[in-house]
Amino acid sequence: QITLKESGPTLVKPTQTLTLTCTFSGFSLDSSKEGVGWIRQPPGKALEWLALIYWDDDKRYSPSLSSRLTITKDASKNQVVLTLTNMDPVDTATYYCAHRRPYILTGYYSDYFDYWGQGTLVTVSS
Amino acid sequence: DIQMTQSPSSLSASVGDRVTITCRASQNIGSFLNWYQQKPGRAPKVLIYGASSLESGVPSRFSGSGSGTDFTLTITTLQPEDFATYYCQQTDGFSWTFGQGTKVEVK
């Protein structure tokens, strides 16, 4: 049974750096093909993918936020950490981490997010 | 960046209706398209992956089709628990993009 849970501050001030931790169980980020992603959702708005880290420490970032994002993993602690610098009120959102499930289609690997954390609401306000 | 456009943004339907939601990619994504359902205050739940593969445990009234740039999610007989917002999502292995969502409301 895979579970994930996000933790971090619920309120940050503008210009501060947000650090969120995803603590998971039921899989190992040391294992081939595993990965964890971060997705956020502003209140009443759509989902937005932020970053993903693979078992081999390869990383992917949203092009629109790449200069502000860092994703790291600590496989021994079963944790993935996301940092987002220079927070702004528009970054107010529920932040989710999710498990990446790979699959093969027509000989190519792709993936989807099959298990999600409950999400954590982060408000940016002075 | 690959952009995903869903239509409609919202629709009103009744229990028992057949519901169809479309998703269009800004470029060819093959069949690498996933569909999620999200209820208020809850995390999204995957329904379909690879454009047409049903995730384990998802009722068979949900189906997906399409390839290239045009995709469809169909709910054959809408149930009370299906009133929710639905998102399509693509990945090319470098970025993951969600559509803007389609809210299925009670008529």
Tab-separated table of C-alpha atoms in Angstrom:
chain	number	residue	atom	x	y	z
A	1	GLN	CA	0.000	0.000	0.000
A	2	ILE	CA	1.532	3.270	-1.164
A	3	THR	CA	0.927	6.387	0.897
A	4	LEU	CA	2.311	9.897	0.646
A	5	LYS	CA	1.948	12.879	2.936
A	6	GLU	CA	2.996	16.475	2.467
A	7	SER	CA	4.278	18.613	5.315
A	8	GLY	CA	5.491	22.165	5.652
A	9	PRO	CA	4.366	25.655	6.555
A	10	THR	CA	0.794	26.711	5.972
A	11	LEU	CA	1.674	30.403	5.787
A	12	VAL	CA	4.688	32.075	4.204
A	13	LYS	CA	5.486	35.714	3.589
A	14	PRO	CA	6.158	37.178	0.150
A	15	THR	CA	9.791	36.775	-0.974
A	16	GLN	CA	10.344	33.883	1.443
A	17	THR	CA	11.357	30.388	0.361
A	18	LEU	CA	8.849	27.565	0.709
A	19	THR	CA	10.167	24.146	1.707
A	20	LEU	CA	7.782	21.193	1.516
A	21	THR	CA	8.509	17.599	2.428
A	22	CYS	CA	6.778	14.552	0.981
A	23	THR	CA	7.109	11.506	3.221
A	24	PHE	CA	6.083	8.270	1.572
A	25	SER	CA	5.807	4.560	2.208
A	26	GLY	CA	5.092	1.453	0.177
A	27	PHE	CA	7.856	1.947	-2.373
A	28	SER	CA	11.536	2.864	-2.495
A	29	LEU	CA	13.048	5.691	-4.488
A	30	ASP	CA	16.122	3.500	-4.758
A	31	SER	CA	14.188	1.147	-7.029
A	32	SER	CA	14.376	1.380	-10.799
A	33	LYS	CA	11.660	3.384	-12.580
A	34	GLU	CA	10.286	4.965	-9.390
A	35	GLY	CA	9.583	8.658	-9.174
A	36	VAL	CA	7.758	11.322	-7.168
A	37	GLY	CA	6.192	14.454	-8.539
A	38	TRP	CA	4.829	17.691	-7.109
A	39	ILE	CA	1.642	19.269	-8.382
A	40	ARG	CA	-0.164	22.340	-7.077
A	41	GLN	CA	-3.660	23.764	-7.350
A	42	PRO	CA	-4.580	27.374	-6.559
A	43	PRO	CA	-8.000	27.700	-4.916
A	44	GLY	CA	-10.715	27.072	-7.502
A	45	LYS	CA	-8.217	26.603	-10.307
A	46	ALA	CA	-6.634	23.822	-12.320
A	47	LEU	CA	-3.816	21.467	-11.463
A	48	GLU	CA	-0.287	22.580	-12.320
A	49	TRP	CA	2.678	20.218	-12.444
A	50	LEU	CA	5.805	21.585	-10.764
A	51	ALA	CA	8.606	19.026	-10.629
A	52	LEU	CA	9.474	15.345	-10.676
A	53	ILE	CA	12.439	13.361	-9.414
A	54	TYR	CA	13.377	9.872	-10.592
A	55	TRP	CA	15.010	6.996	-8.743
A	56	ASP	CA	18.343	7.780	-10.431
A	57	ASP	CA	18.204	11.438	-9.252
A	58	ASP	CA	17.247	12.713	-12.696
A	59	LYS	CA	14.999	15.744	-12.280
A	60	ARG	CA	12.402	17.598	-14.313
A	61	TYR	CA	11.010	21.072	-13.675
A	62	SER	CA	8.130	23.106	-14.987
A	63	PRO	CA	9.678	25.452	-17.564
A	64	SER	CA	7.735	28.422	-16.209
A	65	LEU	CA	9.015	27.890	-12.644
A	66	SER	CA	12.362	26.178	-13.161
A	67	SER	CA	14.411	29.123	-11.947
A	68	ARG	CA	12.631	29.043	-8.582
A	69	LEU	CA	12.256	25.290	-8.004
A	70	THR	CA	14.522	22.645	-6.534
A	71	ILE	CA	13.566	19.024	-5.930
A	72	THR	CA	15.707	16.612	-3.946
A	73	LYS	CA	15.309	13.160	-2.461
A	74	ASP	CA	16.504	11.289	0.587
A	75	ALA	CA	15.739	7.689	-0.248
A	76	SER	CA	16.959	6.469	3.141
A	77	LYS	CA	14.304	8.595	4.833
A	78	ASN	CA	11.651	7.963	2.151
A	79	GLN	CA	11.347	11.699	1.587
A	80	VAL	CA	11.272	14.131	-1.314
A	81	VAL	CA	11.761	17.838	-0.671
A	82	LEU	CA	10.551	20.686	-2.875
A	83	THR	CA	11.750	24.254	-2.461
A	84	LEU	CA	10.179	27.243	-4.180
A	85	THR	CA	11.972	30.542	-3.799
A	86	ASN	CA	10.691	34.104	-3.866
A	87	MET	CA	7.125	33.226	-2.918
A	88	ASP	CA	4.325	35.492	-4.120
A	89	PRO	CA	0.614	35.586	-3.299
A	90	VAL	CA	-0.075	33.933	-6.684
A	91	ASP	CA	1.763	30.870	-5.330
A	92	THR	CA	-1.040	30.345	-2.819
A	93	ALA	CA	-2.233	26.824	-3.539
A	94	THR	CA	-2.711	23.311	-2.307
A	95	TYR	CA	0.519	21.453	-2.951
A	96	TYR	CA	0.382	17.712	-3.656
A	97	CYS	CA	3.061	15.099	-4.002
A	98	ALA	CA	2.290	12.007	-6.035
A	99	HIS	CA	3.812	8.664	-6.947
A	100	ARG	CA	4.826	8.174	-10.544
A	101	ARG	CA	3.602	4.927	-12.110
A	102	PRO	CA	5.458	4.006	-15.294
A	103	TYR	CA	3.922	1.986	-18.093
A	104	ILE	CA	4.988	0.857	-21.565
A	105	LEU	CA	2.971	1.749	-24.629
A	106	THR	CA	4.050	0.926	-28.173
A	107	GLY	CA	7.554	0.284	-26.896
A	108	TYR	CA	7.921	3.609	-25.116
A	109	TYR	CA	7.831	4.366	-21.417
A	110	SER	CA	5.380	6.895	-20.097
A	111	ASP	CA	3.739	7.412	-16.727
A	112	TYR	CA	0.883	8.741	-14.664
A	113	PHE	CA	0.341	9.708	-11.035
A	114	ASP	CA	-1.427	6.858	-9.295
A	115	TYR	CA	-1.142	7.709	-5.601
A	116	TRP	CA	-1.412	11.216	-4.229
A	117	GLY	CA	-0.932	12.803	-0.850
A	118	GLN	CA	-3.812	14.594	0.799
A	119	GLY	CA	-2.334	17.954	-0.146
A	120	THR	CA	-1.254	20.879	1.992
A	121	LEU	CA	-2.609	24.401	1.584
A	122	VAL	CA	0.088	27.049	1.524
A	123	THR	CA	-0.992	30.670	1.788
A	124	VAL	CA	1.338	33.481	0.825
A	125	SER	CA	0.541	36.667	2.697
A	126	SER	CA	2.318	39.332	4.662
B	1	ASP	CA	5.552	23.472	-24.096
B	2	ILE	CA	2.633	21.215	-24.923
B	3	GLN	CA	-0.687	22.848	-24.051
B	4	MET	CA	-3.814	20.857	-23.221
B	5	THR	CA	-7.275	22.309	-23.912
B	6	GLN	CA	-10.402	20.683	-22.546
B	7	SER	CA	-13.960	21.263	-23.626
B	8	PRO	CA	-16.395	22.060	-22.342
B	9	SER	CA	-15.204	23.841	-19.184
B	10	SER	CA	-18.386	22.692	-17.478
B	11	LEU	CA	-21.488	20.729	-18.298
B	12	SER	CA	-24.764	19.912	-16.632
B	13	ALA	CA	-26.000	16.344	-16.708
B	14	SER	CA	-28.417	13.982	-15.013
B	15	VAL	CA	-27.885	10.584	-13.492
B	16	GLY	CA	-28.015	8.024	-16.287
B	17	ASP	CA	-26.755	10.413	-18.967
B	18	ARG	CA	-23.889	9.668	-21.308
B	19	VAL	CA	-21.178	12.288	-20.835
B	20	THR	CA	-18.316	13.086	-23.192
B	21	ILE	CA	-15.360	15.350	-22.431
B	22	THR	CA	-12.748	16.225	-24.996
B	23	CYS	CA	-9.105	17.156	-24.658
B	24	ARG	CA	-6.891	18.552	-27.370
B	25	ALA	CA	-3.093	18.684	-27.299
B	26	SER	CA	-1.176	21.466	-28.998
B	27	GLN	CA	0.998	18.870	-30.723
B	28	ASN	CA	1.049	15.154	-31.381
B	29	ILE	CA	1.403	13.224	-28.106
B	30	GLY	CA	0.658	9.779	-29.459
B	31	SER	CA	-1.434	7.980	-26.863
B	32	PHE	CA	0.368	9.383	-23.825
B	33	LEU	CA	-2.726	10.931	-22.286
B	34	ASN	CA	-4.153	10.343	-18.819
B	35	TRP	CA	-7.475	11.292	-17.251
B	36	TYR	CA	-8.129	12.153	-13.593
B	37	GLN	CA	-11.239	12.766	-11.518
B	38	GLN	CA	-11.182	15.228	-8.643
B	39	LYS	CA	-13.868	15.836	-6.048
B	40	PRO	CA	-13.941	18.968	-3.860
B	41	GLY	CA	-11.333	18.923	-1.129
B	42	ARG	CA	-9.835	15.682	-2.402
B	43	ALA	CA	-6.713	14.738	-4.314
B	44	PRO	CA	-7.138	13.726	-7.962
B	45	LYS	CA	-7.695	10.073	-8.809
B	46	VAL	CA	-6.480	8.500	-12.027
B	47	LEU	CA	-9.153	6.944	-14.229
B	48	ILE	CA	-7.492	6.272	-17.572
B	49	TYR	CA	-3.855	6.069	-18.643
B	50	GLY	CA	-2.341	5.644	-22.070
B	51	ALA	CA	-5.456	7.245	-23.584
B	52	SER	CA	-7.620	4.137	-23.212
B	53	SER	CA	-6.361	1.855	-20.424
B	54	LEU	CA	-8.648	1.678	-17.419
B	55	GLU	CA	-6.871	1.991	-14.084
B	56	SER	CA	-7.448	-0.924	-11.758
B	57	GLY	CA	-10.576	-0.510	-9.657
B	58	VAL	CA	-12.147	2.146	-11.879
B	59	PRO	CA	-15.694	1.311	-13.024
B	60	SER	CA	-16.089	0.205	-16.623
B	61	ARG	CA	-18.542	3.020	-17.355
B	62	PHE	CA	-15.440	5.183	-17.778
B	63	SER	CA	-13.606	4.882	-21.087
B	64	GLY	CA	-11.041	6.847	-23.024
B	65	SER	CA	-10.184	7.086	-26.685
B	66	GLY	CA	-8.102	9.063	-29.123
B	67	SER	CA	-4.537	9.517	-30.252
B	68	GLY	CA	-2.343	12.216	-31.687
B	69	THR	CA	-3.945	15.477	-30.615
B	70	ASP	CA	-7.605	14.653	-29.920
B	71	PHE	CA	-8.849	12.611	-26.994
B	72	THR	CA	-12.162	11.796	-25.363
B	73	LEU	CA	-13.299	10.667	-21.927
B	74	THR	CA	-16.735	9.056	-21.905
B	75	ILE	CA	-18.919	8.160	-18.962
B	76	THR	CA	-21.582	5.861	-20.369
B	77	THR	CA	-24.158	6.013	-17.568
B	78	LEU	CA	-23.518	8.858	-15.157
B	79	GLN	CA	-23.768	7.889	-11.505
B	80	PRO	CA	-24.303	10.228	-8.522
B	81	GLU	CA	-20.681	9.784	-7.439
B	82	ASP	CA	-19.417	10.928	-10.862
B	83	PHE	CA	-20.255	14.598	-10.329
B	84	ALA	CA	-16.736	15.996	-10.124
B	85	THR	CA	-14.077	17.813	-12.116
B	86	TYR	CA	-12.130	15.889	-14.736
B	87	TYR	CA	-8.623	16.676	-15.959
B	88	CYS	CA	-6.608	15.386	-18.855
B	89	GLN	CA	-2.820	15.274	-18.534
B	90	GLN	CA	0.024	14.571	-20.899
B	91	THR	CA	3.689	13.915	-20.488
B	92	ASP	CA	6.484	13.843	-23.031
B	93	GLY	CA	9.005	12.780	-20.403
B	94	PHE	CA	10.252	16.332	-19.952
B	95	SER	CA	7.162	18.062	-18.648
B	96	TRP	CA	3.718	17.126	-17.476
B	97	THR	CA	0.740	19.296	-18.432
B	98	PHE	CA	-2.840	19.253	-17.203
B	99	GLY	CA	-5.875	20.578	-18.992
B	100	GLN	CA	-7.912	23.321	-17.354
B	101	GLY	CA	-10.554	20.888	-16.154
B	102	THR	CA	-14.176	20.057	-16.947
B	103	LYS	CA	-16.699	20.309	-14.137
B	104	VAL	CA	-19.616	17.899	-14.386
B	105	GLU	CA	-22.541	19.366	-12.473
B	106	VAL	CA	-26.049	18.249	-11.609
B	107	LYS	CA	-28.642	19.363	-14.105
